[in-house]
mmCIF file of C-alpha atoms in Angstrom:
data_model
loop_
_atom_site.group_PDB
_atom_site.id
_atom_site.type_symbol
_atom_site.label_atom_id
_atom_site.label_comp_id
_atom_site.label_asym_id
_atom_site.label_seq_id
_atom_site.Cartn_x
_atom_site.Cartn_y
_atom_site.Cartn_z
ATOM 1 C CA MET A 1 116.858 156.152 72.478
ATOM 2 C CA ARG A 2 113.630 154.414 71.513
ATOM 3 C CA SER A 3 115.592 151.273 70.480
ATOM 4 C CA SER A 4 117.399 151.226 73.831
ATOM 5 C CA THR A 5 114.120 151.475 75.726
ATOM 6 C CA ARG A 6 112.626 148.616 73.705
ATOM 7 C CA LEU A 7 115.700 146.406 74.391
ATOM 8 C CA ILE A 8 115.478 147.076 78.126
ATOM 9 C CA THR A 9 111.774 146.202 78.131
ATOM 10 C CA VAL A 10 112.288 142.888 76.282
ATOM 11 C CA THR A 11 115.201 141.944 78.541
ATOM 12 C CA ALA A 12 113.150 142.659 81.669
ATOM 13 C CA ALA A 13 110.267 140.562 80.383
ATOM 14 C CA ALA A 14 112.590 137.646 79.654
ATOM 15 C CA LEU A 15 114.030 137.831 83.150
ATOM 16 C CA LEU A 16 110.531 137.907 84.641
ATOM 17 C CA CYS A 17 109.550 134.745 82.692
ATOM 18 C CA ALA A 18 112.702 132.951 83.832
ATOM 19 C CA GLY A 19 111.725 133.614 87.437
ATOM 20 C CA ALA A 20 108.159 132.445 86.964
ATOM 21 C CA LEU A 21 108.014 129.746 84.300
ATOM 22 C CA SER A 22 104.547 128.636 85.268
ATOM 23 C CA ALA A 23 103.152 132.029 84.483
ATOM 24 C CA CYS A 24 104.863 132.432 81.107
ATOM 25 C CA GLY A 25 105.197 128.864 79.789
ATOM 26 C CA PRO A 26 102.529 127.234 77.619
ATOM 27 C CA ASP A 27 99.876 125.279 79.519
ATOM 28 C CA ASP A 28 96.983 123.792 77.577
ATOM 29 C CA SER A 29 94.986 123.228 80.738
ATOM 30 C CA GLY A 30 95.243 126.759 81.980
ATOM 31 C CA GLN A 31 97.069 125.433 85.106
ATOM 32 C CA ASP A 32 100.684 124.730 85.873
ATOM 33 C CA GLY A 33 99.905 121.010 86.160
ATOM 34 C CA GLY A 34 103.235 120.468 87.933
ATOM 35 C CA LYS A 35 105.280 121.212 84.812
ATOM 36 C CA SER A 36 107.633 123.494 86.713
ATOM 37 C CA ALA A 37 108.384 120.782 89.289
ATOM 38 C CA ALA A 38 111.486 118.620 89.022
ATOM 39 C CA PRO A 39 110.736 115.171 87.553
ATOM 40 C CA ALA A 40 110.283 112.398 90.110
ATOM 41 C CA ALA A 41 113.254 110.117 90.546
ATOM 42 C CA PRO A 42 112.655 106.855 88.674
ATOM 43 C CA THR A 43 111.965 103.787 90.766
ATOM 44 C CA THR A 44 113.874 100.660 89.941
ATOM 45 C CA ALA A 45 111.982 97.441 90.487
ATOM 46 C CA ALA A 46 113.843 94.429 91.749
ATOM 47 C CA PRO A 47 114.567 91.814 89.091
ATOM 48 C CA SER A 48 111.827 89.271 88.543
ATOM 49 C CA GLY A 49 111.733 87.044 91.571
ATOM 50 C CA GLY A 50 113.907 89.441 93.610
ATOM 51 C CA THR A 51 112.788 91.194 96.755
ATOM 52 C CA ALA A 52 111.833 94.781 97.411
ATOM 53 C CA LYS A 53 110.912 96.456 100.657
ATOM 54 C CA PRO A 54 107.146 96.581 101.185
ATOM 55 C CA THR A 55 105.575 99.987 101.568
ATOM 56 C CA ASP A 56 102.623 98.833 103.650
ATOM 57 C CA GLY A 57 104.224 97.404 106.745
ATOM 58 C CA GLY A 58 104.615 93.969 105.216
ATOM 59 C CA ALA A 59 100.998 93.523 104.162
ATOM 60 C CA GLY A 60 101.617 93.039 100.452
ATOM 61 C CA PRO A 61 103.658 90.926 98.047
ATOM 62 C CA THR A 62 107.247 92.112 97.911
ATOM 63 C CA THR A 63 108.875 90.739 94.809
ATOM 64 C CA GLY A 64 109.721 93.308 92.190
ATOM 65 C CA ALA A 65 107.998 92.579 88.903
ATOM 66 C CA ASP A 66 105.622 90.249 90.710
ATOM 67 C CA GLN A 67 104.631 92.860 93.275
ATOM 68 C CA GLY A 68 100.868 92.988 93.593
ATOM 69 C CA LYS A 69 100.499 89.911 91.351
ATOM 70 C CA GLY A 70 100.809 87.165 93.933
ATOM 71 C CA VAL A 71 103.322 84.417 94.660
ATOM 72 C CA PRO A 72 106.471 84.772 92.479
ATOM 73 C CA ALA A 73 107.828 81.900 90.419
ATOM 74 C CA LYS A 74 110.930 81.444 92.540
ATOM 75 C CA ALA A 75 108.862 80.779 95.684
ATOM 76 C CA TRP A 76 107.738 77.363 94.434
ATOM 77 C CA ALA A 77 109.555 74.149 95.247
ATOM 78 C CA ASP A 78 111.722 72.612 92.546
ATOM 79 C CA SER A 79 109.818 69.606 91.218
ATOM 80 C CA LYS A 80 112.941 67.499 91.686
ATOM 81 C CA THR A 81 112.506 67.824 95.459
ATOM 82 C CA ILE A 82 108.951 66.418 95.380
ATOM 83 C CA PRO A 83 108.545 62.772 96.412
ATOM 84 C CA MET A 84 107.885 60.482 93.411
ATOM 85 C CA ASP A 85 109.542 62.871 90.953
ATOM 86 C CA GLU A 86 112.128 60.188 90.221
ATOM 87 C CA THR A 87 109.288 58.141 88.728
ATOM 88 C CA TYR A 88 106.991 60.863 87.385
ATOM 89 C CA HIS A 89 109.279 63.740 86.414
ATOM 90 C CA PHE A 90 106.696 66.271 87.532
ATOM 91 C CA ALA A 91 106.100 69.446 85.524
ATOM 92 C CA PRO A 92 107.310 72.709 87.159
ATOM 93 C CA LEU A 93 105.015 73.868 89.938
ATOM 94 C CA ALA A 94 105.557 77.544 89.077
ATOM 95 C CA ALA A 95 104.234 76.985 85.556
ATOM 96 C CA ASN A 96 101.039 75.482 86.951
ATOM 97 C CA ALA A 97 100.410 77.964 89.771
ATOM 98 C CA LYS A 98 97.057 79.676 90.094
ATOM 99 C CA PRO A 99 96.174 82.484 92.525
ATOM 100 C CA VAL A 100 93.660 81.861 95.278
ATOM 101 C CA THR A 101 91.163 84.696 95.571
ATOM 102 C CA GLY A 102 88.672 83.218 98.046
ATOM 103 C CA PRO A 103 89.239 81.339 101.311
ATOM 104 C CA ILE A 104 92.372 79.247 101.053
ATOM 105 C CA GLY A 105 92.104 75.513 101.590
ATOM 106 C CA PHE A 106 94.720 72.914 102.454
ATOM 107 C CA LYS A 107 94.531 69.333 101.211
ATOM 108 C CA GLY A 108 95.194 67.823 104.616
ATOM 109 C CA MET A 109 92.254 69.683 106.154
ATOM 110 C CA GLU A 110 90.069 68.926 103.131
ATOM 111 C CA LEU A 111 90.735 65.190 103.255
ATOM 112 C CA CYS A 112 90.065 65.144 106.997
ATOM 113 C CA HIS A 113 86.888 67.260 106.654
ATOM 114 C CA ALA A 114 88.333 69.685 109.189
ATOM 115 C CA ALA A 115 87.272 73.322 109.474
ATOM 116 C CA PRO A 116 89.630 76.143 110.501
ATOM 117 C CA PRO A 117 89.933 76.502 114.286
ATOM 118 C CA LYS A 118 87.161 78.588 115.779
ATOM 119 C CA GLY A 119 88.231 82.221 116.004
ATOM 120 C CA ASP A 120 90.985 81.746 113.408
ATOM 121 C CA GLU A 121 88.750 81.695 110.340
ATOM 122 C CA TYR A 122 90.088 85.067 109.163
ATOM 123 C CA MET A 123 93.539 83.533 108.768
ATOM 124 C CA TYR A 124 92.198 81.447 105.902
ATOM 125 C CA THR A 125 90.532 84.336 104.090
ATOM 126 C CA ASP A 126 93.079 87.161 104.447
ATOM 127 C CA GLY A 127 96.747 87.261 103.499
ATOM 128 C CA ALA A 128 98.954 89.149 101.068
ATOM 129 C CA ALA A 129 99.525 86.544 98.369
ATOM 130 C CA ARG A 130 98.109 83.047 98.048
ATOM 131 C CA ALA A 131 98.308 80.429 95.330
ATOM 132 C CA LYS A 132 98.178 76.703 94.538
ATOM 133 C CA ALA A 133 100.008 74.569 92.013
ATOM 134 C CA ALA A 134 99.160 70.943 91.205
ATOM 135 C CA VAL A 135 101.039 68.469 89.011
ATOM 136 C CA GLY A 136 100.648 64.748 88.453
ATOM 137 C CA PHE A 137 98.240 62.234 87.035
ATOM 138 C CA GLY A 138 95.286 61.777 89.400
ATOM 139 C CA GLY A 139 93.367 58.627 90.221
ATOM 140 C CA ASP A 140 95.524 55.819 91.580
ATOM 141 C CA ARG A 141 98.690 57.596 90.407
ATOM 142 C CA TRP A 142 100.262 60.272 92.576
ATOM 143 C CA THR A 143 99.310 63.956 92.384
ATOM 144 C CA ALA A 144 101.404 66.653 94.063
ATOM 145 C CA GLN A 145 99.988 69.999 95.131
ATOM 146 C CA GLN A 146 101.764 72.875 96.831
ATOM 147 C CA THR A 147 99.835 75.662 98.518
ATOM 148 C CA VAL A 148 101.569 78.920 99.496
ATOM 149 C CA ASP A 149 100.053 81.532 101.805
ATOM 150 C CA PHE A 150 102.249 84.630 102.263
ATOM 151 C CA TRP A 151 101.220 87.078 104.969
ATOM 152 C CA GLY A 152 103.976 89.660 104.748
ATOM 153 C CA ASP A 153 107.453 90.616 105.919
ATOM 154 C CA PRO A 154 107.784 89.530 109.579
ATOM 155 C CA THR A 155 110.548 92.076 110.147
ATOM 156 C CA HIS A 156 107.924 94.789 109.643
ATOM 157 C CA SER A 157 105.261 93.010 111.696
ATOM 158 C CA SER A 158 105.890 89.964 113.879
ATOM 159 C CA GLY A 159 102.202 89.174 113.479
ATOM 160 C CA ASN A 160 102.904 87.909 109.958
ATOM 161 C CA ALA A 161 105.161 85.117 111.216
ATOM 162 C CA GLN A 162 102.823 84.402 114.125
ATOM 163 C CA THR A 163 99.919 83.978 111.712
ATOM 164 C CA ALA A 164 101.943 81.677 109.445
ATOM 165 C CA TYR A 165 102.800 79.473 112.431
ATOM 166 C CA ALA A 166 99.191 79.537 113.636
ATOM 167 C CA ILE A 167 98.015 78.256 110.244
ATOM 168 C CA LYS A 168 100.689 75.542 110.326
ATOM 169 C CA ARG A 169 99.456 74.561 113.779
ATOM 170 C CA GLY A 170 95.852 74.452 112.534
ATOM 171 C CA ILE A 171 96.772 72.131 109.649
ATOM 172 C CA THR A 172 98.919 69.977 111.932
ATOM 173 C CA GLU A 173 96.126 69.508 114.462
ATOM 174 C CA ALA A 174 93.553 68.794 111.757
ATOM 175 C CA VAL A 175 95.689 66.057 110.203
ATOM 176 C CA THR A 176 96.855 64.581 113.501
ATOM 177 C CA ASN A 177 93.243 64.291 114.663
ATOM 178 C CA CYS A 178 91.914 63.220 111.266
ATOM 179 C CA ALA A 179 90.071 60.154 112.632
ATOM 180 C CA ARG A 180 87.822 62.460 114.689
ATOM 181 C CA THR A 181 86.447 64.259 111.649
ATOM 182 C CA ALA A 182 86.911 61.532 109.012
ATOM 183 C CA PRO A 183 85.771 58.214 110.531
ATOM 184 C CA GLY A 184 87.982 55.324 109.512
ATOM 185 C CA ALA A 185 91.018 57.478 108.793
ATOM 186 C CA THR A 186 94.450 56.458 110.030
ATOM 187 C CA VAL A 187 97.373 58.812 110.648
ATOM 188 C CA LYS A 188 101.083 58.231 111.100
ATOM 189 C CA VAL A 189 103.042 61.365 112.040
ATOM 190 C CA THR A 190 106.646 61.037 110.856
ATOM 191 C CA SER A 191 108.097 64.432 111.845
ATOM 192 C CA PRO A 192 109.658 65.273 115.232
ATOM 193 C CA THR A 193 107.311 66.602 117.883
ATOM 194 C CA ASP A 194 107.375 70.415 117.859
ATOM 195 C CA GLY A 195 109.868 70.320 114.983
ATOM 196 C CA PRO A 196 110.260 73.098 112.400
ATOM 197 C CA PHE A 197 108.090 71.180 109.920
ATOM 198 C CA PHE A 198 105.228 68.692 110.002
ATOM 199 C CA ALA A 199 105.032 65.445 108.053
ATOM 200 C CA ALA A 200 102.472 62.666 108.183
ATOM 201 C CA THR A 201 100.860 59.896 106.163
ATOM 202 C CA VAL A 202 97.062 59.684 106.127
ATOM 203 C CA THR A 203 94.721 57.058 104.725
ATOM 204 C CA ALA A 204 91.052 57.950 104.594
ATOM 205 C CA PRO A 205 88.049 56.107 103.163
ATOM 206 C CA GLN A 206 86.079 58.059 100.568
ATOM 207 C CA ALA A 207 82.335 58.264 99.968
ATOM 208 C CA ASP A 208 82.587 56.168 96.782
ATOM 209 C CA GLY A 209 84.263 53.290 98.629
ATOM 210 C CA SER A 210 87.803 54.113 97.514
ATOM 211 C CA THR A 211 90.698 54.946 99.828
ATOM 212 C CA ALA A 212 92.854 58.066 99.608
ATOM 213 C CA THR A 213 96.470 57.952 100.717
ATOM 214 C CA LEU A 214 98.036 61.318 101.493
ATOM 215 C CA HIS A 215 101.613 62.248 102.334
ATOM 216 C CA GLU A 216 101.455 65.642 103.994
ATOM 217 C CA TYR A 217 104.252 68.192 104.570
ATOM 218 C CA VAL A 218 103.776 71.620 106.163
ATOM 219 C CA ALA A 219 106.471 74.232 106.795
ATOM 220 C CA VAL A 220 106.908 77.949 107.492
ATOM 221 C CA GLY A 221 109.390 80.325 105.879
ATOM 222 C CA GLY A 222 109.366 83.828 107.360
ATOM 223 C CA GLY A 223 105.870 85.229 106.874
ATOM 224 C CA ALA A 224 104.715 82.385 104.619
ATOM 225 C CA VAL A 225 103.240 78.960 105.325
ATOM 226 C CA THR A 226 103.272 76.214 102.722
ATOM 227 C CA GLU A 227 101.751 72.756 102.357
ATOM 228 C CA LEU A 228 102.935 70.019 100.019
ATOM 229 C CA ALA A 229 100.329 67.301 99.629
ATOM 230 C CA VAL A 230 101.072 64.192 97.559
ATOM 231 C CA TRP A 231 98.154 61.794 97.253
ATOM 232 C CA ALA A 232 96.560 58.977 95.269
ATOM 233 C CA THR A 233 93.132 57.339 95.437
ATOM 234 C CA ALA A 234 92.705 53.609 94.851
ATOM 235 C CA LYS A 235 89.828 51.145 95.010
ATOM 236 C CA ALA A 236 89.087 49.754 98.442
ATOM 237 C CA GLY A 237 91.712 47.200 99.384
ATOM 238 C CA ALA A 238 94.052 48.276 96.583
ATOM 239 C CA GLN A 239 97.256 50.293 96.699
ATOM 240 C CA PRO A 240 98.283 53.260 94.536
ATOM 241 C CA LYS A 241 99.578 52.128 91.136
ATOM 242 C CA ASP A 242 103.178 53.180 91.821
ATOM 243 C CA ALA A 243 105.051 52.307 95.003
ATOM 244 C CA TRP A 244 105.862 55.273 97.215
ATOM 245 C CA LYS A 245 109.405 56.662 97.026
ATOM 246 C CA ALA A 246 110.491 59.755 98.922
ATOM 247 C CA PRO A 247 113.559 61.435 100.409
ATOM 248 C CA GLU A 248 113.750 61.914 104.163
ATOM 249 C CA ASP A 249 111.118 64.303 105.487
ATOM 250 C CA LYS A 250 113.700 66.933 106.400
ATOM 251 C CA TYR A 251 114.920 67.139 102.811
ATOM 252 C CA VAL A 252 111.382 67.558 101.502
ATOM 253 C CA ALA A 253 110.800 70.315 104.072
ATOM 254 C CA THR A 254 114.006 72.110 103.069
ATOM 255 C CA GLY A 255 112.881 71.897 99.452
ATOM 256 C CA LEU A 256 109.794 73.854 100.499
ATOM 257 C CA THR A 257 111.301 76.493 102.774
ATOM 258 C CA ALA A 258 114.469 77.375 100.838
ATOM 259 C CA PRO A 259 112.574 78.840 97.850
ATOM 260 C CA LEU A 260 110.227 80.748 100.164
ATOM 261 C CA CYS A 261 113.168 82.346 101.920
ATOM 262 C CA GLU A 262 114.739 83.278 98.604
ATOM 263 C CA ALA A 263 111.530 84.805 97.255
ATOM 264 C CA PHE A 264 110.150 86.535 100.336
ATOM 265 C CA PRO A 265 111.838 88.711 102.987
ATOM 266 C CA GLY A 266 112.120 87.963 106.677
ATOM 267 C CA CYS A 267 113.394 84.384 106.925
ATOM 268 C CA GLY A 268 116.567 85.360 108.762
#
């Protein structure tokens, strides 16, 4: 009889523990600590350079392994699409990219000594992911620099695309009106008026007496705006060392926007 009673007691205790694991299981902290909860489902990141849905309304980078780290490698233009690559065989832009942590600058505005439009200054200090990549030789040989400023998924917030276009407009106006802010500068706009991209050639005298020649391309892809600046600086009266060779503007622009649309959401 005593053995039967003991068996019933042990069985009851086991059943009680099964119904309340947190009370009977070991816990070094003295609390349940969530050990009785089901494990969270694993999250699968998109492959490197892929896209994942943002969790913040489109305010952050959205590219899998690159999420939170800035502009992904696949967002950069293929060096083969850059003017003068046939002569220079430029190094990959992605391998030379560096994040921008402060206010973002664009070469066209820099050369023309143009400030951001009044009231739009925040557009050049905020943004989800921003970076620059420069390749080339400097001096009187051509240097190419791409700048990417990603604001976020425009399908989550149309303001992201609107901001990208506003920045494009600011760069376009600064370059078009370069002679107003950089005396002696000349500008030849080569892209269609109100077209999907902007292209121009600028020559501007420098403080040391040299002359800078800049070929400027600006385009928007979804919630990102990008600038490709290819320039050389030669002594006054001289030309860059290597004669300019470039595909049609529209092909250069496509070489900029296609990678953006592959890397970031919202180009459709």
